[in-house]
mmCIF file of C-alpha atoms and ligand atoms in Angstrom:
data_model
loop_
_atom_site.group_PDB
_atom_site.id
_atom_site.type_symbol
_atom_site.label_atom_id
_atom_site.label_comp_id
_atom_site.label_asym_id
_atom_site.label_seq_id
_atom_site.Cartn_x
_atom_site.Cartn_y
_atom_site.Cartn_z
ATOM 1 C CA UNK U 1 180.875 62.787 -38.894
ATOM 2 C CA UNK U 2 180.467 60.844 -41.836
ATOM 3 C CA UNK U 3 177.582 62.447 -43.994
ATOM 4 C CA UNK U 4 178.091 65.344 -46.033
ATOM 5 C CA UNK U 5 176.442 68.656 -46.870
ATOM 6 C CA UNK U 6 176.973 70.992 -49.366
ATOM 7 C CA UNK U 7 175.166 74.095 -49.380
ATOM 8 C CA UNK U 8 175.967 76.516 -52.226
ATOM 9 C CA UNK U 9 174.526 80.693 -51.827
ATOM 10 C CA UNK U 10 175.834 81.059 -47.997
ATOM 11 C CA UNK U 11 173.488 84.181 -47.798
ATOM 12 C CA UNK U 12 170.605 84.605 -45.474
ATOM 13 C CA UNK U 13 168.799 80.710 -46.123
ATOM 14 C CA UNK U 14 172.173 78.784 -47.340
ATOM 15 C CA UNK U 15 174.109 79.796 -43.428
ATOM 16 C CA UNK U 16 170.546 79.396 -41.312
ATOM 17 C CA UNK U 17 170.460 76.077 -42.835
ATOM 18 C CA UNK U 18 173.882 75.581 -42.098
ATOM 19 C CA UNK U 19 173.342 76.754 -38.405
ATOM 20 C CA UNK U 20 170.264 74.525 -38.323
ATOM 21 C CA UNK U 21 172.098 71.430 -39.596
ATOM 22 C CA UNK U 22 175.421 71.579 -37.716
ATOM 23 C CA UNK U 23 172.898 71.990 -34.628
ATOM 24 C CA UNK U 24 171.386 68.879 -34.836
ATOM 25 C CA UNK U 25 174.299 67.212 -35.717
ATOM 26 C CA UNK U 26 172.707 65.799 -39.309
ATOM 27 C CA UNK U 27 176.092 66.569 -40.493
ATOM 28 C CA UNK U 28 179.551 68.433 -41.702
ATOM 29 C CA UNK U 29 178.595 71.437 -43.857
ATOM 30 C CA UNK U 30 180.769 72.775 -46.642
ATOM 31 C CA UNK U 31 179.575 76.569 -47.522
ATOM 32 C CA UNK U 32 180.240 77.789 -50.882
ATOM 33 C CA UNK U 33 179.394 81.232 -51.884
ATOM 34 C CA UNK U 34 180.781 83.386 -54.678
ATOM 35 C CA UNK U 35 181.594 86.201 -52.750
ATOM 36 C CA UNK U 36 185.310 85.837 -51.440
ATOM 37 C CA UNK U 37 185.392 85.523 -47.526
ATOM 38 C CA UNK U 38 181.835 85.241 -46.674
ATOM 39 C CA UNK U 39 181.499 81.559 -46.521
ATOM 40 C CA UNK U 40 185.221 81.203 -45.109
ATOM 41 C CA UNK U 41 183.478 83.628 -42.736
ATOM 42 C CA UNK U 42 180.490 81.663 -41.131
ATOM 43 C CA UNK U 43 181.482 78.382 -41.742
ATOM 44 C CA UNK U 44 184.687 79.494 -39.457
ATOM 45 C CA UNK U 45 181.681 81.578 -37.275
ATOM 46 C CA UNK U 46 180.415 78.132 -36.858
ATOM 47 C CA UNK U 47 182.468 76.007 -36.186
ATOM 48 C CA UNK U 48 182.962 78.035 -33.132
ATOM 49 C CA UNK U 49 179.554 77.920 -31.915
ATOM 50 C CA UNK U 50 180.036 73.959 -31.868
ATOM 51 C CA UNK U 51 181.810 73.586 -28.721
ATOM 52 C CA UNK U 52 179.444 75.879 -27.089
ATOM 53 C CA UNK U 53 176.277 73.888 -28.370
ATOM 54 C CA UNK U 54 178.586 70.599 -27.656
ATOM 55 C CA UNK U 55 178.017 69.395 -30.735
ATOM 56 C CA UNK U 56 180.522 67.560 -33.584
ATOM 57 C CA UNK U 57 179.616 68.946 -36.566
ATOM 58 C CA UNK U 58 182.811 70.211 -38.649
ATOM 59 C CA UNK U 59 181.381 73.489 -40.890
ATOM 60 C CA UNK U 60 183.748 75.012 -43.441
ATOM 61 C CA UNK U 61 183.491 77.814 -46.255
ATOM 62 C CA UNK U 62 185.226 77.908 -49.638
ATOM 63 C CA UNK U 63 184.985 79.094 -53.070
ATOM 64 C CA UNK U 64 186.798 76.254 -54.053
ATOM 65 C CA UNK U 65 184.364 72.778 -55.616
ATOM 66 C CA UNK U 66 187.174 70.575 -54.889
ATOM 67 C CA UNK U 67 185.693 70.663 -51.276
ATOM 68 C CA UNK U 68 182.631 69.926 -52.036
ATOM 69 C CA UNK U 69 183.594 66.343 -53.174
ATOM 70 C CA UNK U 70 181.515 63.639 -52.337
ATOM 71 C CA UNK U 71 178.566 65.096 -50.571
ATOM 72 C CA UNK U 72 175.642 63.156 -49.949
ATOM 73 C CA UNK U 73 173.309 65.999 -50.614
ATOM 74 C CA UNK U 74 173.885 69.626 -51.770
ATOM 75 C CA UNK U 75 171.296 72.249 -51.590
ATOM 76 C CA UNK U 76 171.591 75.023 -53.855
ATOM 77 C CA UNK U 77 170.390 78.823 -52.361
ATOM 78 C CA UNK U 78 172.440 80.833 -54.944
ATOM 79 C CA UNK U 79 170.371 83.294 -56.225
ATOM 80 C CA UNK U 80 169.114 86.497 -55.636
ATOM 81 C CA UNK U 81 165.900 87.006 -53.674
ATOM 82 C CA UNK U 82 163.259 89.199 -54.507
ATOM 83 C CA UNK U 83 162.822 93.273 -52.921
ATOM 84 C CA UNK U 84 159.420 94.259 -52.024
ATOM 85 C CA UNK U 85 157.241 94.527 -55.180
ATOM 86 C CA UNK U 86 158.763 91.896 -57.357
ATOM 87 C CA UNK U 87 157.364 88.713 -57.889
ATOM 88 C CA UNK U 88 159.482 85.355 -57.420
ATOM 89 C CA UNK U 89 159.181 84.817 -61.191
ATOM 90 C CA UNK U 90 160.933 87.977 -61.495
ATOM 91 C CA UNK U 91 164.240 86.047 -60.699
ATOM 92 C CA UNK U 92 163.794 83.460 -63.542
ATOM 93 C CA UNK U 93 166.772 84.890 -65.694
ATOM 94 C CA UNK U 94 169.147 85.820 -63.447
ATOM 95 C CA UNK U 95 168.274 82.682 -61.791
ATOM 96 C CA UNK U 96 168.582 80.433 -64.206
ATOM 97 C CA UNK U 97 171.990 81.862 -65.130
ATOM 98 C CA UNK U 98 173.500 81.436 -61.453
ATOM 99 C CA UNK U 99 171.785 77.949 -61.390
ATOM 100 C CA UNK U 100 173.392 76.553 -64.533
ATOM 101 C CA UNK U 101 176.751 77.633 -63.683
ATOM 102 C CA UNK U 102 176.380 76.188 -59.918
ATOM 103 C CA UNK U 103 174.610 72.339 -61.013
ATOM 104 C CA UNK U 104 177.683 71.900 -63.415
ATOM 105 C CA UNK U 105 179.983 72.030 -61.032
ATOM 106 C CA UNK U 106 178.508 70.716 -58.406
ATOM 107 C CA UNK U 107 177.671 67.132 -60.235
ATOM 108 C CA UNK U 108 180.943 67.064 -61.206
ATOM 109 C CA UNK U 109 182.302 67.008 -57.946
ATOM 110 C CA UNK U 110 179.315 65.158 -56.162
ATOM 111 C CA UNK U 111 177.902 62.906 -59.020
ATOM 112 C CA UNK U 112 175.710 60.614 -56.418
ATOM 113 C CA UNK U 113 174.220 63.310 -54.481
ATOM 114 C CA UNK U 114 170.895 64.247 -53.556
ATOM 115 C CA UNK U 115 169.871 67.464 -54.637
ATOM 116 C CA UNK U 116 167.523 70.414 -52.672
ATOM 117 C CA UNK U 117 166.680 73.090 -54.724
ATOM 118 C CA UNK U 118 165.786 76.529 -52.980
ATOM 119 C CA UNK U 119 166.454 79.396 -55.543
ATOM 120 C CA UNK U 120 163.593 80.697 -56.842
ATOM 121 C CA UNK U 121 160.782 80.644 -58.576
ATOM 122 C CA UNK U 122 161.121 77.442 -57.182
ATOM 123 C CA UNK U 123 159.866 74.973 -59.202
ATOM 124 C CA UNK U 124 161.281 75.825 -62.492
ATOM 125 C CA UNK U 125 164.422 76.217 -60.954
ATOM 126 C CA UNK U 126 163.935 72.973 -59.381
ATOM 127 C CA UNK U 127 163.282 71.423 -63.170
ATOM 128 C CA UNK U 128 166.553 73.548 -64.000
ATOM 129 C CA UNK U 129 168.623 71.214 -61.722
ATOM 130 C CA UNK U 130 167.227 67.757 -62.743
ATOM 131 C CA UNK U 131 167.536 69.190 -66.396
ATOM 132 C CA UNK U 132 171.516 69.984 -66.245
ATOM 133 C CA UNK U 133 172.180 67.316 -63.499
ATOM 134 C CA UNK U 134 170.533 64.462 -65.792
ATOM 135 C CA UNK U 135 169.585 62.718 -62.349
ATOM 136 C CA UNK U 136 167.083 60.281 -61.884
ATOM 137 C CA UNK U 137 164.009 61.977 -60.339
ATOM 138 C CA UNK U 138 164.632 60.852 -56.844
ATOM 139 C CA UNK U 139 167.516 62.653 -56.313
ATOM 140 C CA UNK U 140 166.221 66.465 -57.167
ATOM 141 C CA UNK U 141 163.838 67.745 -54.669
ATOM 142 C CA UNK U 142 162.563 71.067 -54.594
ATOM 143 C CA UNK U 143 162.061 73.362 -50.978
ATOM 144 C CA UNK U 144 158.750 74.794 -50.993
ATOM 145 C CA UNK U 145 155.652 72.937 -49.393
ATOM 146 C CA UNK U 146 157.348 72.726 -46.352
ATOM 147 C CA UNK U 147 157.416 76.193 -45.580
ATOM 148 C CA UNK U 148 154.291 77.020 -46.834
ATOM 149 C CA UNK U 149 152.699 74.394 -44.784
ATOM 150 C CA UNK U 150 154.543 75.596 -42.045
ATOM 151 C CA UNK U 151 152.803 79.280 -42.520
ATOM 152 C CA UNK U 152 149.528 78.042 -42.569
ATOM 153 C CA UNK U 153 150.166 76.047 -39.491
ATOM 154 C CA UNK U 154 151.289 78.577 -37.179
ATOM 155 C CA UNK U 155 148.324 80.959 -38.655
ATOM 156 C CA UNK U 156 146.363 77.991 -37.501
ATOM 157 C CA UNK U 157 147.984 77.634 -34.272
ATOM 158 C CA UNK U 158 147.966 81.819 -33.788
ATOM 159 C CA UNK U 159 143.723 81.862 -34.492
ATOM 160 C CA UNK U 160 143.193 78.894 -32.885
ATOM 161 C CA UNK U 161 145.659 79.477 -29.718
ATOM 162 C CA UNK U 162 147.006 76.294 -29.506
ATOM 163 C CA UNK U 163 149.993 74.638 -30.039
ATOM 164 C CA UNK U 164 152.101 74.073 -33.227
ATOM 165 C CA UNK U 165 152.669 71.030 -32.481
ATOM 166 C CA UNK U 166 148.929 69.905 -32.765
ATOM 167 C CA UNK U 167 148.609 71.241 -36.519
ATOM 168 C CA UNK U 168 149.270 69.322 -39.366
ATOM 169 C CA UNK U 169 148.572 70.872 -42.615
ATOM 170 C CA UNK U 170 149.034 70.127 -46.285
ATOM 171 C CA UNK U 171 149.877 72.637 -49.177
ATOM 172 C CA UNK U 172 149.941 71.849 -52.627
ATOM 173 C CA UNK U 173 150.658 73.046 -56.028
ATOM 174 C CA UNK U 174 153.535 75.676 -56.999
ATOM 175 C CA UNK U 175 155.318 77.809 -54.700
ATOM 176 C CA UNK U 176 153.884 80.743 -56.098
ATOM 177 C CA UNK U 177 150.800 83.037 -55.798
ATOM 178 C CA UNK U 178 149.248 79.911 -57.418
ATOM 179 C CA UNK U 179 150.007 77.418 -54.451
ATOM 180 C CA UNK U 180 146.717 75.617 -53.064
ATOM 181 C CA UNK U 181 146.403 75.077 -49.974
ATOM 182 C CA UNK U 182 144.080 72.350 -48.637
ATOM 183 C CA UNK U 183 142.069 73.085 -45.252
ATOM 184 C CA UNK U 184 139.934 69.588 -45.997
ATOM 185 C CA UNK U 185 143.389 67.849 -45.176
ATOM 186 C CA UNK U 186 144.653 70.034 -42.299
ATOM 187 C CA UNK U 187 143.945 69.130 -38.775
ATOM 188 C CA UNK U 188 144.581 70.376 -34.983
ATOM 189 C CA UNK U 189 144.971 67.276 -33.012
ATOM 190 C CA UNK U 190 143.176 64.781 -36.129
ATOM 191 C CA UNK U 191 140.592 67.406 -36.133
ATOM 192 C CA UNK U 192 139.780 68.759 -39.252
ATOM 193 C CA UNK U 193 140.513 72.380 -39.635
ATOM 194 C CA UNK U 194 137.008 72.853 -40.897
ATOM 195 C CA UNK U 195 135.380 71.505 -38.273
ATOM 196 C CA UNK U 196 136.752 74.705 -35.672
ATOM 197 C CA UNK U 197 137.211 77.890 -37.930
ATOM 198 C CA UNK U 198 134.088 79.197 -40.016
ATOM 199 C CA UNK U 199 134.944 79.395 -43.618
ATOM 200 C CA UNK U 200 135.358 83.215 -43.752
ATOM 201 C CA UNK U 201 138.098 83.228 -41.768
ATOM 202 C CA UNK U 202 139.684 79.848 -42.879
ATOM 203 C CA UNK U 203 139.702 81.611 -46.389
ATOM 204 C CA UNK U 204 141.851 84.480 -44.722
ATOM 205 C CA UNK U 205 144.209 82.132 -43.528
ATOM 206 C CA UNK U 206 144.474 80.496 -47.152
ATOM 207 C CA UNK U 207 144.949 83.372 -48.749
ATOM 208 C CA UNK U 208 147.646 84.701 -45.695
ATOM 209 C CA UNK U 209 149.901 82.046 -46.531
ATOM 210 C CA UNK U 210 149.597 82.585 -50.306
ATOM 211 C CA UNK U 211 150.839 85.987 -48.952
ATOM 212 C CA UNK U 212 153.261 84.802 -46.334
ATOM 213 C CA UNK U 213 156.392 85.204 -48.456
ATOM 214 C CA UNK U 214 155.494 88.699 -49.823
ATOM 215 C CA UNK U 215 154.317 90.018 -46.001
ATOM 216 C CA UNK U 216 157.942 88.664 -44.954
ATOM 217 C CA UNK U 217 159.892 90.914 -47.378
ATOM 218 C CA UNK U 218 157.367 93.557 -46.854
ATOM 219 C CA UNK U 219 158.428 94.082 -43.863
ATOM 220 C CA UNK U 220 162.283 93.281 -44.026
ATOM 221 C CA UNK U 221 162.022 95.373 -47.159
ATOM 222 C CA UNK U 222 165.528 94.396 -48.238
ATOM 223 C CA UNK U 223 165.425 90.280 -48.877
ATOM 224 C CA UNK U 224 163.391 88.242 -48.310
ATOM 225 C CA UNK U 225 162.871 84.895 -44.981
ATOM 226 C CA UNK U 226 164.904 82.497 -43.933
ATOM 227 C CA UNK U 227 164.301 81.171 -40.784
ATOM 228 C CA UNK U 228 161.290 79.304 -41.905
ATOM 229 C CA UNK U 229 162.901 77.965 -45.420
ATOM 230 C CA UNK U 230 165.953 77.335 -43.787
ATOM 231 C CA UNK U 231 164.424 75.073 -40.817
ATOM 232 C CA UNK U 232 162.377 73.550 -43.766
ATOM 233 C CA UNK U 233 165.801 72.588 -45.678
ATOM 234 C CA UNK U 234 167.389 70.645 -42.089
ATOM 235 C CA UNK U 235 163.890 69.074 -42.065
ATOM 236 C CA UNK U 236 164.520 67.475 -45.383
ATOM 237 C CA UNK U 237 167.806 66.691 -44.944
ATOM 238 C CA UNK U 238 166.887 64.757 -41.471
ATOM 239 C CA UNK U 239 164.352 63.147 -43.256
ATOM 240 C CA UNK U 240 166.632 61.717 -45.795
ATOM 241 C CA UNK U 241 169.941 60.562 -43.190
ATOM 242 C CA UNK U 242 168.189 59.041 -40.398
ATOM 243 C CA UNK U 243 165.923 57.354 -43.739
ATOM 244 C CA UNK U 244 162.859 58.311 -41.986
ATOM 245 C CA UNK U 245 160.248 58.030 -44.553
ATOM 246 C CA UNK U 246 158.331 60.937 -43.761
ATOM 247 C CA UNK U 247 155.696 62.189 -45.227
ATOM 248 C CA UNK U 248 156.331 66.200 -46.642
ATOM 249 C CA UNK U 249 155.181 68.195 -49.172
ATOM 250 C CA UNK U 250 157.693 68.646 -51.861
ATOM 251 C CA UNK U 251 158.252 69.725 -55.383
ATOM 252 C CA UNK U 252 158.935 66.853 -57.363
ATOM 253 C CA UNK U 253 159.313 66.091 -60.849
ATOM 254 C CA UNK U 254 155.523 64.537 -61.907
ATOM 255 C CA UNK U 255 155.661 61.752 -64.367
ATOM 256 C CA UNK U 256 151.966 61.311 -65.118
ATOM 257 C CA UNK U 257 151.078 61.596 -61.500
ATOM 258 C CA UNK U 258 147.890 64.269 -60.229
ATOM 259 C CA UNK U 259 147.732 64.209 -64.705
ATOM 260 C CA UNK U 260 150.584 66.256 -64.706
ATOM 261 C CA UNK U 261 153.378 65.644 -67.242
ATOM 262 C CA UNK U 262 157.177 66.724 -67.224
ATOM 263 C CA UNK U 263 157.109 69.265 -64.903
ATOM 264 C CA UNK U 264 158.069 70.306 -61.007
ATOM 265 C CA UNK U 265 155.272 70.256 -58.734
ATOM 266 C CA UNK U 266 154.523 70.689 -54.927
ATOM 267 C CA UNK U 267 153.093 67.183 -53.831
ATOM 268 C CA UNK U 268 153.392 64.760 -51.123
ATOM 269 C CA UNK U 269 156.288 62.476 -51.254
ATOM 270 C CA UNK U 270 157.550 59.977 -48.628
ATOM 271 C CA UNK U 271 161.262 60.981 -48.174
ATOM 272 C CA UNK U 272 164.046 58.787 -47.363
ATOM 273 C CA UNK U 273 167.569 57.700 -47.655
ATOM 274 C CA UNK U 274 167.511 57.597 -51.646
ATOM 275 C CA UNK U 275 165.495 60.652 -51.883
ATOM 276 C CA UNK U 276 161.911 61.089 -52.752
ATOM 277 C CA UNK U 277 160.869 57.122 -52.152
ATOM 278 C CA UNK U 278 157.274 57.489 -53.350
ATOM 279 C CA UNK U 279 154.927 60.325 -54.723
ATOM 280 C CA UNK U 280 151.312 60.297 -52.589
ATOM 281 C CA UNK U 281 148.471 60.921 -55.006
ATOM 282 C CA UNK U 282 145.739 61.843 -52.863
ATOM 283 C CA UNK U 283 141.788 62.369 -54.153
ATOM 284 C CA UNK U 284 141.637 65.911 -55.111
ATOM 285 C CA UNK U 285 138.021 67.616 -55.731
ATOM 286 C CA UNK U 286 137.360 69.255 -58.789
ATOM 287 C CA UNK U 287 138.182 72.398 -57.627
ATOM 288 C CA UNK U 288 141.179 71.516 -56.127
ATOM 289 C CA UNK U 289 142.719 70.180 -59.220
ATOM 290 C CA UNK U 290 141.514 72.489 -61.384
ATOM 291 C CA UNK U 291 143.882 74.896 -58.940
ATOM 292 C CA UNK U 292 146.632 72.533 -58.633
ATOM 293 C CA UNK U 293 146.277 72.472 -63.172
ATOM 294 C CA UNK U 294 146.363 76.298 -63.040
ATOM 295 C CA UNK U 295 149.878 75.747 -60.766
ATOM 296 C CA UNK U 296 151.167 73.307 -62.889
ATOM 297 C CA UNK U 297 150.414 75.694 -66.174
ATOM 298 C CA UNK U 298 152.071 78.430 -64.734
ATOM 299 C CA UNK U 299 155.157 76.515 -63.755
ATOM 300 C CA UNK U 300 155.280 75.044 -67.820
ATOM 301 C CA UNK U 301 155.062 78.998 -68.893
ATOM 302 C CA UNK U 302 157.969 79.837 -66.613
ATOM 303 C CA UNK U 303 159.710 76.883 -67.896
ATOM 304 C CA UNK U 304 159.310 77.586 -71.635
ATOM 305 C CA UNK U 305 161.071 80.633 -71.061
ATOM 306 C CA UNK U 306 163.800 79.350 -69.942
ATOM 307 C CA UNK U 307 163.353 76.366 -71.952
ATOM 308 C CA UNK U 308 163.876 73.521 -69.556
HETATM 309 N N1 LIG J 401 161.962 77.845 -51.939
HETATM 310 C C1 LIG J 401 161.618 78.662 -50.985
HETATM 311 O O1 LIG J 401 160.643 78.456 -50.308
HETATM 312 C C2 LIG J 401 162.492 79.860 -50.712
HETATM 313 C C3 LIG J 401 162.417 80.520 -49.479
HETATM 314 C C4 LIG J 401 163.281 81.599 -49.240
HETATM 315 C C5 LIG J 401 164.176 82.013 -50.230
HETATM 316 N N2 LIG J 401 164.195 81.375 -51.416
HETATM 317 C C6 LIG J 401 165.126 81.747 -52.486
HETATM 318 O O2 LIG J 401 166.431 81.305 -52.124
HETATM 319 C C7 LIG J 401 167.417 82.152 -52.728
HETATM 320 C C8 LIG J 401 168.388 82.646 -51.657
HETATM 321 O O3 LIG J 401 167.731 83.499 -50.747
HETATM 322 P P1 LIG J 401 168.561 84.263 -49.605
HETATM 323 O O4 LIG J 401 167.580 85.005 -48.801
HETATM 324 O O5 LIG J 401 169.513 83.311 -48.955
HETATM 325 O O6 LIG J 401 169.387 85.281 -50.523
HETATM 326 P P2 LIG J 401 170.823 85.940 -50.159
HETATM 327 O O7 LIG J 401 171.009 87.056 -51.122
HETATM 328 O O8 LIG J 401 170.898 86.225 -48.711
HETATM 329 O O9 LIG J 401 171.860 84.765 -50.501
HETATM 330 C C9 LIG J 401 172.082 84.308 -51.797
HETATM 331 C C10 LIG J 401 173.563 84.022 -51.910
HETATM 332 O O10 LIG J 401 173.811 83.382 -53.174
HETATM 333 C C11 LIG J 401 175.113 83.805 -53.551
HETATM 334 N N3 LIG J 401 175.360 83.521 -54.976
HETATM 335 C C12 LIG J 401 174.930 84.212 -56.062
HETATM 336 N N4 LIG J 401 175.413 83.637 -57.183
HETATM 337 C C13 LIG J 401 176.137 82.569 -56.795
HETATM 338 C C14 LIG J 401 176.864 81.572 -57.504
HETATM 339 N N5 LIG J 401 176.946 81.566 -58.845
HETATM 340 N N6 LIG J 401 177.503 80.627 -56.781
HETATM 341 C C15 LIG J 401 177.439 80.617 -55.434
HETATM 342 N N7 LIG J 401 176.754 81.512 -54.714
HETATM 343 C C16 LIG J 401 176.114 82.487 -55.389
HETATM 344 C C17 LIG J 401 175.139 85.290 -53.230
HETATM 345 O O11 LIG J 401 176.451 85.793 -53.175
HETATM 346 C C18 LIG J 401 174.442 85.293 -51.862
HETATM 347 O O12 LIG J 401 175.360 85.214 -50.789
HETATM 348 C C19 LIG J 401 166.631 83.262 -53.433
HETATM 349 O O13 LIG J 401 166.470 82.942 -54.800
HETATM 350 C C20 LIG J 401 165.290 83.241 -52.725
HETATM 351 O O14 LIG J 401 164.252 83.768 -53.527
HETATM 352 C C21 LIG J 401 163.385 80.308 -51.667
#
């Protein structure tokens, strides 16, 4: 195959993406992981599954950069993720540490990538990368709208019993307790949302997938998901090889755009083979933006702190 993934933290997210992407054949996947032997470990683990799943993807784990050379994208999962009762801004230190050292070293080695950011708190560790990588923009995208869109969609799909596949949804803002999701844009077969659940229970829903990170390492009690992010990652990944243009909520680095300045926000963006190919502004109402302002504040605190 001739495309190239990197994926750097080969813990619970970084080898389910890996699994998900060698799968549908999007690619080869290096693994990197500080720990010695794990990502040797699964991306030999892997490779084996390939034959079974007939399917030509070449998977491989290392500690060693030199192997990552020339991929087209790299996502970064390094990090630790959060035990029940912290909060994902908890991470920010040790997460910008383990971030800084891993961007170095992989634009050294990969200089025209695309970059997917996953470590959290998201966003600021999203601004983290296109800091330290100096890239333009385009090429550092941050993993977070996806998922959460993909929570409130199957809550959809669970109240409403109907299929996934009819529910399109849209989530903005941070990925954070301060994420906004929007029902006025989420549909079940170009239905609006609205229009079939009364408002008390829609507001459940909202505030479930606000939740839907903290109920998942409630109950796993020592990390936190992966199936979800992980699918979320190949999703993004597909989007950009086969240059699809597709529409996803992303955090992206806002130049002006939804009047937000120098800082990583989830928005729509149109995703293709160089990356994020447009930013979507959509009409927000008052109260929506003065949400997705509050998201966008908190994100600029986090940042500060780390200052970035
Ligand atoms: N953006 C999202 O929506 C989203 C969703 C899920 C998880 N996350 C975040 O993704 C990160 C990974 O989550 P996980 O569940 O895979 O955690 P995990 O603990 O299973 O895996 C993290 C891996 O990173 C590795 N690592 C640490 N420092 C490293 C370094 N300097 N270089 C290379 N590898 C290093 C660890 O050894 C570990 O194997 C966490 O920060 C988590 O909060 C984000």
């Amino acid at each position: 195959m001739q495309t190239k993934v990197t994926i750097v933290g080969s813990g619970n997210v970084g080898a389910t993406a890996a699994h998900w992407i060698a799968a549908k054949e999007l690619a080869d996947v290096v693994l990197v992981d500080i720990i010695e032997g794990v990502p040797q470990g699964k991306g030999l683990d892997l490779l084996q599954a390939m034959p079974i799943e007939k399917r030509d993807a070449h998977t491989v784990g290392t500690q060693d950069y030199a192997q990552t050379a020339n991929s087209d994208i790299v996502v970064i999962t390094a990090g630790v993720p959060r035990k029940p009762g912290m909060s994902r801004d908890d991470l920010l230190n040790i997460n910008y540490k383990i971030m800084s050292d891993v961007v170095g070293k992989v634009v050294q080695y990969s200089p025209n990538c695309i970059l997917i950011i996953v470590s959290n708190p998201l966003d600021a560790m999203a601004q983290t990368a296109y800091k330290l990588s100096k890239f333009p923009r385009e090429r550092v995208i941050g993993m977070a709208g996806i998922l959460d869109s993909a929570r409130f969609r199957a809550f959809i799909a669970m109240e409403l019993n109907v299929s996934v596949e009819n529910i399109n949804a849209f989530v903005l803002g941070g990925h954070g307790d301060t994420m906004v999701p929007l029902p006025r844009y989420s549909t079940v077969a170009g239905i609006p949302v609205t229009e079939l659940i009364p408002k008390e229970k829609l507001d459940k829903i909202v505030q479930r997938t606000r939740d839907g990170g903290a109920e998942i390492v409630k109950y796993l009690k020592t990390g936190s998901a992966y199936y979800a992010p992980s699918a979320a990652v190949a999703e993004m990944v597909e989007a950009i090889f086969r240059d699809k243009k597709k529409i996803l909520p992303c955090a992206a680095y806002l130049q002006g755009e939804y009047g937000v300045n120098g800082c990583f926000v989830g928005v729509p963006v149109k995703l293709g083979a160089k990356g994020i190919e447009q930013i979507i502004e959509i009409k927000l109402t008052p109260e929506e933006q003065a949400a997705f302002n509050k998201s966008a504040a908190s994100v600029k605190e986090l940042c500060a702190v780390i200052n970035v």
